[in-house]
CSV table of C-alpha atoms (C1' of nucleotides) in Angstrom, one decimal:
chain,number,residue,atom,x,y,z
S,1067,UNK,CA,46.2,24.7,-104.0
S,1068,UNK,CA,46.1,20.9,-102.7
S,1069,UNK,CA,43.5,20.1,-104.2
S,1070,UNK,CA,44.7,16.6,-105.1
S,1071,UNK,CA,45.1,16.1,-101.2
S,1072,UNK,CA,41.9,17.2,-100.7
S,1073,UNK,CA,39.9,14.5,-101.7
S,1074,UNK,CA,40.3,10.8,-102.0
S,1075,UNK,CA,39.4,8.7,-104.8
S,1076,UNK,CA,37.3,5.4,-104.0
S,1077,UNK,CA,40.5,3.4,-104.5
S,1078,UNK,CA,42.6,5.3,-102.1
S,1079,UNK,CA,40.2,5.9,-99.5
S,1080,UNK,CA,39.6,1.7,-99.7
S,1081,UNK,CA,43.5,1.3,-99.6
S,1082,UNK,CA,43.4,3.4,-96.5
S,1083,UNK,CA,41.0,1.6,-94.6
S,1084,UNK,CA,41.6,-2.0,-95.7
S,1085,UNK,CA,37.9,-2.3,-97.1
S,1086,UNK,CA,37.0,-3.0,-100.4
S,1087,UNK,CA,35.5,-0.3,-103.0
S,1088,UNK,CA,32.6,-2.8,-102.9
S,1089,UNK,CA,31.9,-2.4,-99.2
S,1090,UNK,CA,32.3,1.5,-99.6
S,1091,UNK,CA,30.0,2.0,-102.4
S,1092,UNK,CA,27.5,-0.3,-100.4
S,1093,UNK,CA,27.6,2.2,-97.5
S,1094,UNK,CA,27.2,4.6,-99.8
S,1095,UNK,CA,24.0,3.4,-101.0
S,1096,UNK,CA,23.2,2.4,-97.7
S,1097,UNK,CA,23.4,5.9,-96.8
S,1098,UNK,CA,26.2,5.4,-94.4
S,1099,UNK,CA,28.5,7.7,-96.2
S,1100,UNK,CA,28.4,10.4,-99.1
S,1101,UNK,CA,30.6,12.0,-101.4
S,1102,UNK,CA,31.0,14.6,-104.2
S,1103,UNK,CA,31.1,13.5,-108.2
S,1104,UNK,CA,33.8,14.6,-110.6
S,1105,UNK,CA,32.9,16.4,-113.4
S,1106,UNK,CA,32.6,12.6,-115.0
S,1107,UNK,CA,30.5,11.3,-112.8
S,1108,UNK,CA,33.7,9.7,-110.4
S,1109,UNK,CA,32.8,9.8,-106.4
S,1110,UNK,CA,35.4,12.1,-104.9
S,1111,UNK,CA,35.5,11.3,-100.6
S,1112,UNK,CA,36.2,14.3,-98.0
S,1113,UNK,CA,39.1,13.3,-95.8
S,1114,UNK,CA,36.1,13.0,-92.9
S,1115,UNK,CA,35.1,9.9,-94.5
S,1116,UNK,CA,37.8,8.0,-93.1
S,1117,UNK,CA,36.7,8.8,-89.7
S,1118,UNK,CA,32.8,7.9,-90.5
S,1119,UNK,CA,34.6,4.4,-91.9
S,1120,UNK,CA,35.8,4.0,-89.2
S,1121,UNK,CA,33.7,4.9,-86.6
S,1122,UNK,CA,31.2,2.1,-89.0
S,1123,UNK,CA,33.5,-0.6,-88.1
S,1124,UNK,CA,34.5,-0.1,-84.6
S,1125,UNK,CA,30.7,-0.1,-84.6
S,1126,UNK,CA,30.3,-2.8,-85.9
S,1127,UNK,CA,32.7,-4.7,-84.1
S,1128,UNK,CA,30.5,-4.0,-81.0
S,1129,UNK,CA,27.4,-5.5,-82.4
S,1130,UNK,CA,25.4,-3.0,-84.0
S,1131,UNK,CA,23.8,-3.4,-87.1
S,1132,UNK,CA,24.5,-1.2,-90.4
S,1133,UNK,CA,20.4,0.2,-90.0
S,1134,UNK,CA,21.6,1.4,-86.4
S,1135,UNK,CA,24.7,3.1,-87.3
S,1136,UNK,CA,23.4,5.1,-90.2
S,1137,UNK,CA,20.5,6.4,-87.3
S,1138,UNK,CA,23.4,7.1,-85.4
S,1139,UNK,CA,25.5,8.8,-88.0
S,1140,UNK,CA,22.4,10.8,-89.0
S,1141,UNK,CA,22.6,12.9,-86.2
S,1142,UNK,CA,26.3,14.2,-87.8
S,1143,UNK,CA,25.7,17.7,-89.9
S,1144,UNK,CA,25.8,16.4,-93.7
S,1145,UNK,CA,27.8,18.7,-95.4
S,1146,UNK,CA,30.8,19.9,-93.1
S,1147,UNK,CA,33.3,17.8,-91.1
S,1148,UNK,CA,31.5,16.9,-87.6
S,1149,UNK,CA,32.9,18.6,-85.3
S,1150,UNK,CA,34.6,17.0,-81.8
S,1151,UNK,CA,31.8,17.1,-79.9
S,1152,UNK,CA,29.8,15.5,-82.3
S,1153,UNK,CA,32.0,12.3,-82.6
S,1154,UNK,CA,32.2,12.2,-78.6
S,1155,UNK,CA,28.2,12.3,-78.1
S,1156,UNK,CA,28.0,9.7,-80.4
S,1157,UNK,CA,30.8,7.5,-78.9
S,1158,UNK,CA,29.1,8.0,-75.9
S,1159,UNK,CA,25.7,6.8,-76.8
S,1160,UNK,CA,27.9,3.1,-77.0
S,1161,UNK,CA,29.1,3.1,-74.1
S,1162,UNK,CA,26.3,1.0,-72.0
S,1163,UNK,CA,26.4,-1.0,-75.2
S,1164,UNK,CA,29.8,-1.8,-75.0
S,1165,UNK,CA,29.8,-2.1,-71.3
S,1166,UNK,CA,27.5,-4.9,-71.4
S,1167,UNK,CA,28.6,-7.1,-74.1
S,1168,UNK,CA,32.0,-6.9,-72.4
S,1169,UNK,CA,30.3,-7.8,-69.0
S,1170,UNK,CA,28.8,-10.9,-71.0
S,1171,UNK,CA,32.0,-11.9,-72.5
S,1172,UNK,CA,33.8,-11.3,-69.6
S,1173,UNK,CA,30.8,-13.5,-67.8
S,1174,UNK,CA,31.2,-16.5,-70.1
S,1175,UNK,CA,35.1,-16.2,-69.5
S,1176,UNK,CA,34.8,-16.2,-65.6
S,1177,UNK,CA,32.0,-19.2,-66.1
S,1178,UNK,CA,34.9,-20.9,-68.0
S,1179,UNK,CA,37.0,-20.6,-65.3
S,1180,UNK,CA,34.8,-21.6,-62.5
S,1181,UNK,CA,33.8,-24.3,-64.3
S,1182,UNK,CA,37.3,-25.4,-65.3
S,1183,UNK,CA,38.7,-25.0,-61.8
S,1184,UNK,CA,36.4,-25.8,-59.5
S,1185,UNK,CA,36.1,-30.1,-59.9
S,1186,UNK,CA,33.1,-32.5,-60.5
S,1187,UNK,CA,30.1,-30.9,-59.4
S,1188,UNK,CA,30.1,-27.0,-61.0
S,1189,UNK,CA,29.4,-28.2,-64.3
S,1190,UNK,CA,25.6,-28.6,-63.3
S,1191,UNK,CA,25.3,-25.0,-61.6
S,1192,UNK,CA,26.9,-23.5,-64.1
S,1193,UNK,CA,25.1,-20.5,-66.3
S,1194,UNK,CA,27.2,-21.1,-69.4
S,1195,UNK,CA,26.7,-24.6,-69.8
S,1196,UNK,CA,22.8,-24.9,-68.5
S,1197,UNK,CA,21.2,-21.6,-69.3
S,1198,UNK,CA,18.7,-23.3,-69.4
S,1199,UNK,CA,14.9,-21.3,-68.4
S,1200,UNK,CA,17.3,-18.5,-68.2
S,1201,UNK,CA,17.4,-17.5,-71.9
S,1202,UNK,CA,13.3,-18.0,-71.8
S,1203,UNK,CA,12.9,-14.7,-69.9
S,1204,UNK,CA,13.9,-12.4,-72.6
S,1205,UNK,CA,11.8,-12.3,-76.3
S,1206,UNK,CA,12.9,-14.5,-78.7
S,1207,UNK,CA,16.2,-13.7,-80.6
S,1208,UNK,CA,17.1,-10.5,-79.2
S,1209,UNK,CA,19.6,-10.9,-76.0
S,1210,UNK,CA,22.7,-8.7,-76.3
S,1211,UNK,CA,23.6,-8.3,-79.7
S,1212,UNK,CA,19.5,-7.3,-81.1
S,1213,UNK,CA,19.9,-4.4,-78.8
R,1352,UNK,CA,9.6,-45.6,-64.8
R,1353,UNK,CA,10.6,-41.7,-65.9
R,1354,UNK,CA,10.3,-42.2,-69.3
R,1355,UNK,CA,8.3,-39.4,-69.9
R,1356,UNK,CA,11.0,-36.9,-68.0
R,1357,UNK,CA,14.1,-38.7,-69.3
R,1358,UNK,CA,13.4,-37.7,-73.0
R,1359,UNK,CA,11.9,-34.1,-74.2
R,1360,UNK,CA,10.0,-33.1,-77.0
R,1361,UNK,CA,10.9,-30.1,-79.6
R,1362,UNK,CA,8.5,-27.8,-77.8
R,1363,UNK,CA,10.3,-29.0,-74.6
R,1364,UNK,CA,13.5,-28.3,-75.5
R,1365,UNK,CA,12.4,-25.0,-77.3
R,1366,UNK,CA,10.9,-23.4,-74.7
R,1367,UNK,CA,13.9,-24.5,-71.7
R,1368,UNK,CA,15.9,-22.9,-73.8
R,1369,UNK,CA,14.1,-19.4,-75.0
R,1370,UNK,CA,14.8,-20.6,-78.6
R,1371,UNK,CA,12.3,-21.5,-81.8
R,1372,UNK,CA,11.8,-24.7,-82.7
R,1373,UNK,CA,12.4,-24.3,-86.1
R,1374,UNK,CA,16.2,-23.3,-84.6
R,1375,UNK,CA,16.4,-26.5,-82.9
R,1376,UNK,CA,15.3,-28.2,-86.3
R,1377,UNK,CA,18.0,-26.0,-88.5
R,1378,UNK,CA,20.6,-26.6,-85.9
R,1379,UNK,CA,19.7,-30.8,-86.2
R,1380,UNK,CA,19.9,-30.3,-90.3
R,1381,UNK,CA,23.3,-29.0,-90.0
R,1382,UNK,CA,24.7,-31.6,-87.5
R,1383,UNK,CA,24.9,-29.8,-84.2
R,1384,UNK,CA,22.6,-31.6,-82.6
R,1385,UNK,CA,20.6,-35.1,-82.5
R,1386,UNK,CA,17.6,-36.7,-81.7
R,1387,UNK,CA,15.7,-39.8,-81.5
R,1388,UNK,CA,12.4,-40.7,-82.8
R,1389,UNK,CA,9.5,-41.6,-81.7
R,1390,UNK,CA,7.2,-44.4,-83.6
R,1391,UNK,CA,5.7,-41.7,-85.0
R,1392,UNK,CA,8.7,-39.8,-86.1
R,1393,UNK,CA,8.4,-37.5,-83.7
R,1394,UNK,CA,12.0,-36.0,-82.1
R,1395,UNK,CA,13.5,-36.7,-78.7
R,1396,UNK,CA,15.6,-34.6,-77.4
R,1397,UNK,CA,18.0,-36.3,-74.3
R,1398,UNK,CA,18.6,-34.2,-72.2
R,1399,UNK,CA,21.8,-33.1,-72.8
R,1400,UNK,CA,21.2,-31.5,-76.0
R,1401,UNK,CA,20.5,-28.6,-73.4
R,1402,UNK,CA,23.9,-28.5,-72.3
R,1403,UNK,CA,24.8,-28.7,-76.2
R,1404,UNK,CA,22.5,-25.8,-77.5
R,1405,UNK,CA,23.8,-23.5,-74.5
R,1406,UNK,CA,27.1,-24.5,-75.5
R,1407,UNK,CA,26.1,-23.3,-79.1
R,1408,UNK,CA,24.4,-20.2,-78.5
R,1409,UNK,CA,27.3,-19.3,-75.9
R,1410,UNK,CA,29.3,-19.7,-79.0
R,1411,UNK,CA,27.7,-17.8,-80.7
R,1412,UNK,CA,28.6,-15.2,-78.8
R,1413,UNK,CA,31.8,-15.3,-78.8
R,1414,UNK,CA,31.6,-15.0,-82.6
R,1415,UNK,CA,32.1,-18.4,-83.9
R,1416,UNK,CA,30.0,-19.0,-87.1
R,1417,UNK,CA,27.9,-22.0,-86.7
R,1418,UNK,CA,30.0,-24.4,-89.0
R,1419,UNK,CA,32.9,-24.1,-86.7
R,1420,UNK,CA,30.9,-24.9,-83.8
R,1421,UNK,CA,29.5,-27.9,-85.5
R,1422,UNK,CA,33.6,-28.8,-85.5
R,1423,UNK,CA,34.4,-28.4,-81.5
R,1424,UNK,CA,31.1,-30.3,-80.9
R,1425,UNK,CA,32.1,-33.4,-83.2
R,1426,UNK,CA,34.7,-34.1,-80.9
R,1427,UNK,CA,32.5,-35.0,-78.1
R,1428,UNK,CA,30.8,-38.6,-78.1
R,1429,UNK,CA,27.8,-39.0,-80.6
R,1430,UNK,CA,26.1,-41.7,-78.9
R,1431,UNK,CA,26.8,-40.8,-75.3
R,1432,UNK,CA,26.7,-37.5,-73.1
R,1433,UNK,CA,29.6,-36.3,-72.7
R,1434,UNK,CA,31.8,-36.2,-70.0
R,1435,UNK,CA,32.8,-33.1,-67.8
R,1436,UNK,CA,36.6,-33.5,-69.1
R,1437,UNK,CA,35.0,-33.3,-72.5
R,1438,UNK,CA,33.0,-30.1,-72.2
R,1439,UNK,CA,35.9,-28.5,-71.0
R,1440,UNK,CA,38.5,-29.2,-73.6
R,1441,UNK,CA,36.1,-28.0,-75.5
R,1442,UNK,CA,35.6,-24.4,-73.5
R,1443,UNK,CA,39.1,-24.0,-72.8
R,1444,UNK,CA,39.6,-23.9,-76.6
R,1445,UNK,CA,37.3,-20.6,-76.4
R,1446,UNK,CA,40.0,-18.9,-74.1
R,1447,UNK,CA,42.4,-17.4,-76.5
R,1448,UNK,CA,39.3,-15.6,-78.8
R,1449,UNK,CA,37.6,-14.2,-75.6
R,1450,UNK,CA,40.6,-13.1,-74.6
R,1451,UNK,CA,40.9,-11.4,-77.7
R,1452,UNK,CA,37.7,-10.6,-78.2
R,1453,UNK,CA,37.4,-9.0,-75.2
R,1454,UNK,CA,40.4,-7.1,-75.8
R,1455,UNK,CA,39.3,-5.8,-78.7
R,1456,UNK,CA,35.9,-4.3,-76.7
R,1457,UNK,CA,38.1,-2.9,-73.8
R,1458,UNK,CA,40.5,-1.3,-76.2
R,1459,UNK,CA,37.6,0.8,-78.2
R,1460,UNK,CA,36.2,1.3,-74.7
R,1461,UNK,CA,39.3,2.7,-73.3
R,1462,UNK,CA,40.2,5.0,-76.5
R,1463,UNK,CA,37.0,5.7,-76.3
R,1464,UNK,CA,37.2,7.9,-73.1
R,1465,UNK,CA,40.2,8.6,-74.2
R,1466,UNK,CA,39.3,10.6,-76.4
R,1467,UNK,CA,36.4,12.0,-74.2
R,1468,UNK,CA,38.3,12.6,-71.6
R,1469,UNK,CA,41.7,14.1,-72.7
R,1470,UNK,CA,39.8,17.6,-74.6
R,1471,UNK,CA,40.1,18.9,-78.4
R,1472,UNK,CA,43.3,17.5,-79.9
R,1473,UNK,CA,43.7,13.4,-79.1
R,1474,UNK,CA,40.8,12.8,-81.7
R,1475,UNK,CA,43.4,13.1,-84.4
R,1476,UNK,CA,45.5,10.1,-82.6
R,1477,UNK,CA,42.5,7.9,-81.7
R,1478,UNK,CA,42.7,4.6,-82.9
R,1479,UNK,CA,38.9,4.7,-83.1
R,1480,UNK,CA,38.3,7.0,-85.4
R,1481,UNK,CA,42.0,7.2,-87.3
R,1482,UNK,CA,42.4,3.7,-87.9
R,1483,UNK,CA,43.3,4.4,-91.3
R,1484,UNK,CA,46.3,2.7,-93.1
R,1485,UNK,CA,46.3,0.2,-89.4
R,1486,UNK,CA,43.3,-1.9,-90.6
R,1487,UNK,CA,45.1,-2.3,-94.1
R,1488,UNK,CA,48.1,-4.3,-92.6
R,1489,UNK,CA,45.9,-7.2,-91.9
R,1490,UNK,CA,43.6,-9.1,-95.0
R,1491,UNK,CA,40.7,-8.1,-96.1
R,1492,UNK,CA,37.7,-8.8,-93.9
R,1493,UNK,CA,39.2,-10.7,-90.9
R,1494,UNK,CA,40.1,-8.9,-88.2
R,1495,UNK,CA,38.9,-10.6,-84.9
R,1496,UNK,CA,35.4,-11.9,-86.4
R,1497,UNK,CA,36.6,-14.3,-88.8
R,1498,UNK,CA,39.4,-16.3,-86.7
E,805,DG,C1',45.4,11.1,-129.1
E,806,DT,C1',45.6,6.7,-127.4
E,807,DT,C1',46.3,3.4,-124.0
E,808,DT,C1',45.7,1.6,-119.5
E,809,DG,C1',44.1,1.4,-115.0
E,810,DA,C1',40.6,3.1,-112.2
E,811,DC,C1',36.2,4.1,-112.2
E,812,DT,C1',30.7,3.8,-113.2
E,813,DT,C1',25.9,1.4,-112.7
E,814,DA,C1',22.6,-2.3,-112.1
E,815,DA,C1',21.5,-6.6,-111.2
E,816,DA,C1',22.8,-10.9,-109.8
E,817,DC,C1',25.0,-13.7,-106.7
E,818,DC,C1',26.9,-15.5,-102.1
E,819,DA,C1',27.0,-17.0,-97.2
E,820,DT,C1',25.0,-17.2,-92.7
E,821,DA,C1',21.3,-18.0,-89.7
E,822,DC,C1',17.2,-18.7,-89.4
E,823,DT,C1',11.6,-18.3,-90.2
E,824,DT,C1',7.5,-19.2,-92.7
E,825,DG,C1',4.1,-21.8,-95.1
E,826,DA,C1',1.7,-25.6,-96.9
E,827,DA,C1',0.0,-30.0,-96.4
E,828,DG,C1',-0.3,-33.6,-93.8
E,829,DT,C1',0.6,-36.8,-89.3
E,830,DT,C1',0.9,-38.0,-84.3
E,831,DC,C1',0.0,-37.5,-79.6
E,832,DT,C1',-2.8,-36.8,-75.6
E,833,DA,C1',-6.8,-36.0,-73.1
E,834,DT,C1',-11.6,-36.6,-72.8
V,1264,DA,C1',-13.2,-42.3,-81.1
V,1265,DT,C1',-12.2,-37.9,-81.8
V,1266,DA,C1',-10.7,-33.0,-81.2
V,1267,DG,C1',-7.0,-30.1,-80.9
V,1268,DA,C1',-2.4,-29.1,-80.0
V,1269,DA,C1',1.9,-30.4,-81.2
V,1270,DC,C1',4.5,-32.5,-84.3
V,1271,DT,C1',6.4,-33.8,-89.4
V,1272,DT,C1',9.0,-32.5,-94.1
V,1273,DC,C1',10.4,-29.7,-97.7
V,1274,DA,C1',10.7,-25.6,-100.2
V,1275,DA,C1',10.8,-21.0,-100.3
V,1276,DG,C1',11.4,-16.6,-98.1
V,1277,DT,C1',13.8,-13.0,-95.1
V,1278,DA,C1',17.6,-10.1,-93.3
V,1279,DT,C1',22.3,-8.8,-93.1
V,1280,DG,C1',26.4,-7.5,-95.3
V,1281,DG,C1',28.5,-7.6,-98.6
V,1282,DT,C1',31.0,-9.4,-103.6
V,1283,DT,C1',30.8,-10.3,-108.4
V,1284,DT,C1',29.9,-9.6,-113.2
V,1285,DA,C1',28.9,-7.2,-117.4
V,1286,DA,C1',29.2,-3.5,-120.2
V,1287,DG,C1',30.9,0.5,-120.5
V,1288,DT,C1',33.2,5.5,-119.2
V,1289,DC,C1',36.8,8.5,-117.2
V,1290,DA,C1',41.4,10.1,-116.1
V,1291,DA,C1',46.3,10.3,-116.4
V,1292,DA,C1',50.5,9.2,-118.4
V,1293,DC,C1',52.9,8.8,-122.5
DNA sequence: GTTTGACTTAAACCATACTTGAAGTTCTAT
DNA sequence: ATAGAACTTCAAGTATGGTTTAAGTCAAAC
């Protein structure tokens, strides 16, 4: 039986994802991920851990902090594979998330542009360079990336 | 004569711009920003350090760590406010990494319904959630953050 | 059965980006 | 002239996301 394809040590399952066994044992203790023990006392990863890994850093990526992930990857089943489904409803949840950070992003970039092109006077309309009052609306900190 | 409007104080410039003043403070520690002083010793802010700070927190956004920042900003003028021409050399060098960035979100956003779209088997050839072995090609940490 | 590389824990350390607190000073309005 | 709000500095604290180190154990090949 394959069991030796079955489960991934912490140094292949870091070779596979580019992330150092640091990083995975901090998620780990984080709570982000689990895995079995060897006899010894050596962690021993499900294949499905590649997918939480990396469903962790395109998370990241869009902002979100480890504390909102783990909530996120709570709502998995601990002890089988999550099913299809369950990875789509929680893809779905970012969505808006991602939605609006591109719109910002894509707003600073068109800004840039208007800015760039337009000659002498923009400058001073311009949201990007004179946010000015604006960014006093929301709370303090917060804004996109706080969500 | 419009002294008092020409010149603003830290809880001036704090509160135009939705930020603490213990940011502003931090952000003059590390160089980004200047300010006279008063007799007293009390900061005051011209009023361009607007246009800098929104040019920093912009940044920011974008994903540029704040000692980079500090290095676009210290080509602009130290003892006058800068021109439009200099703003904008500054900006344009933002182009290639929101371009990128932004291709980054889209492509996790398109995979992303991709993989909620197309039914049970394209999960297994999602970038999202296989990036396995891709992510290793490139050093650790990195990837689009770290530019 | 022994070596060697991979693994273990716990605690300490690092960098970034700020915030908080203490103790005191300045500014402005009355 | 004085009260109170706003300001000052400096040091320490916080939160996030890890990495590093020390001292030792496990697993696999020989």
């Amino acid at each position: 039986m394959p069991e030796l394809e079955e489960y991934l040590t912490i140094g292949q399952a870091s070779e596979r994802l580019g992330l150092a066994t640091s990083a995975l044992r901090f998620y780990e203790d984080k709570g982000l991920i689990s895995s079995l023990r060897t006899v010894g006392g050596q962690r021993r990863y499900a294949r499905d851990v590649l997918r939480r890994v990396s469903f962790i850093r395109a998370a990241q990526q869009v902002g979100l902090p480890l504390a909102e992930i783990k909530e996120s990857l709570d709502a998995l089943p601990a002890h089988r594979a999550p099913t299809q489904e369950e990875w789509q409803r929680l893809a779905e949840a970012w969505r808006p998330l991602l939605d609006e950070q591109i719109a910002t992003l894509v707003g600073i970039r068109d800004r840039l542009a208007g800015c760039i092109g337009c000659g002498c006077q923009s400058l001073d309309s311009c949201d990007v360079f004179n946010p000015d009052d604006v960014a006093a609306q929301q709370g303090p900190g917060a804004h996109f990336l706080t969500l």
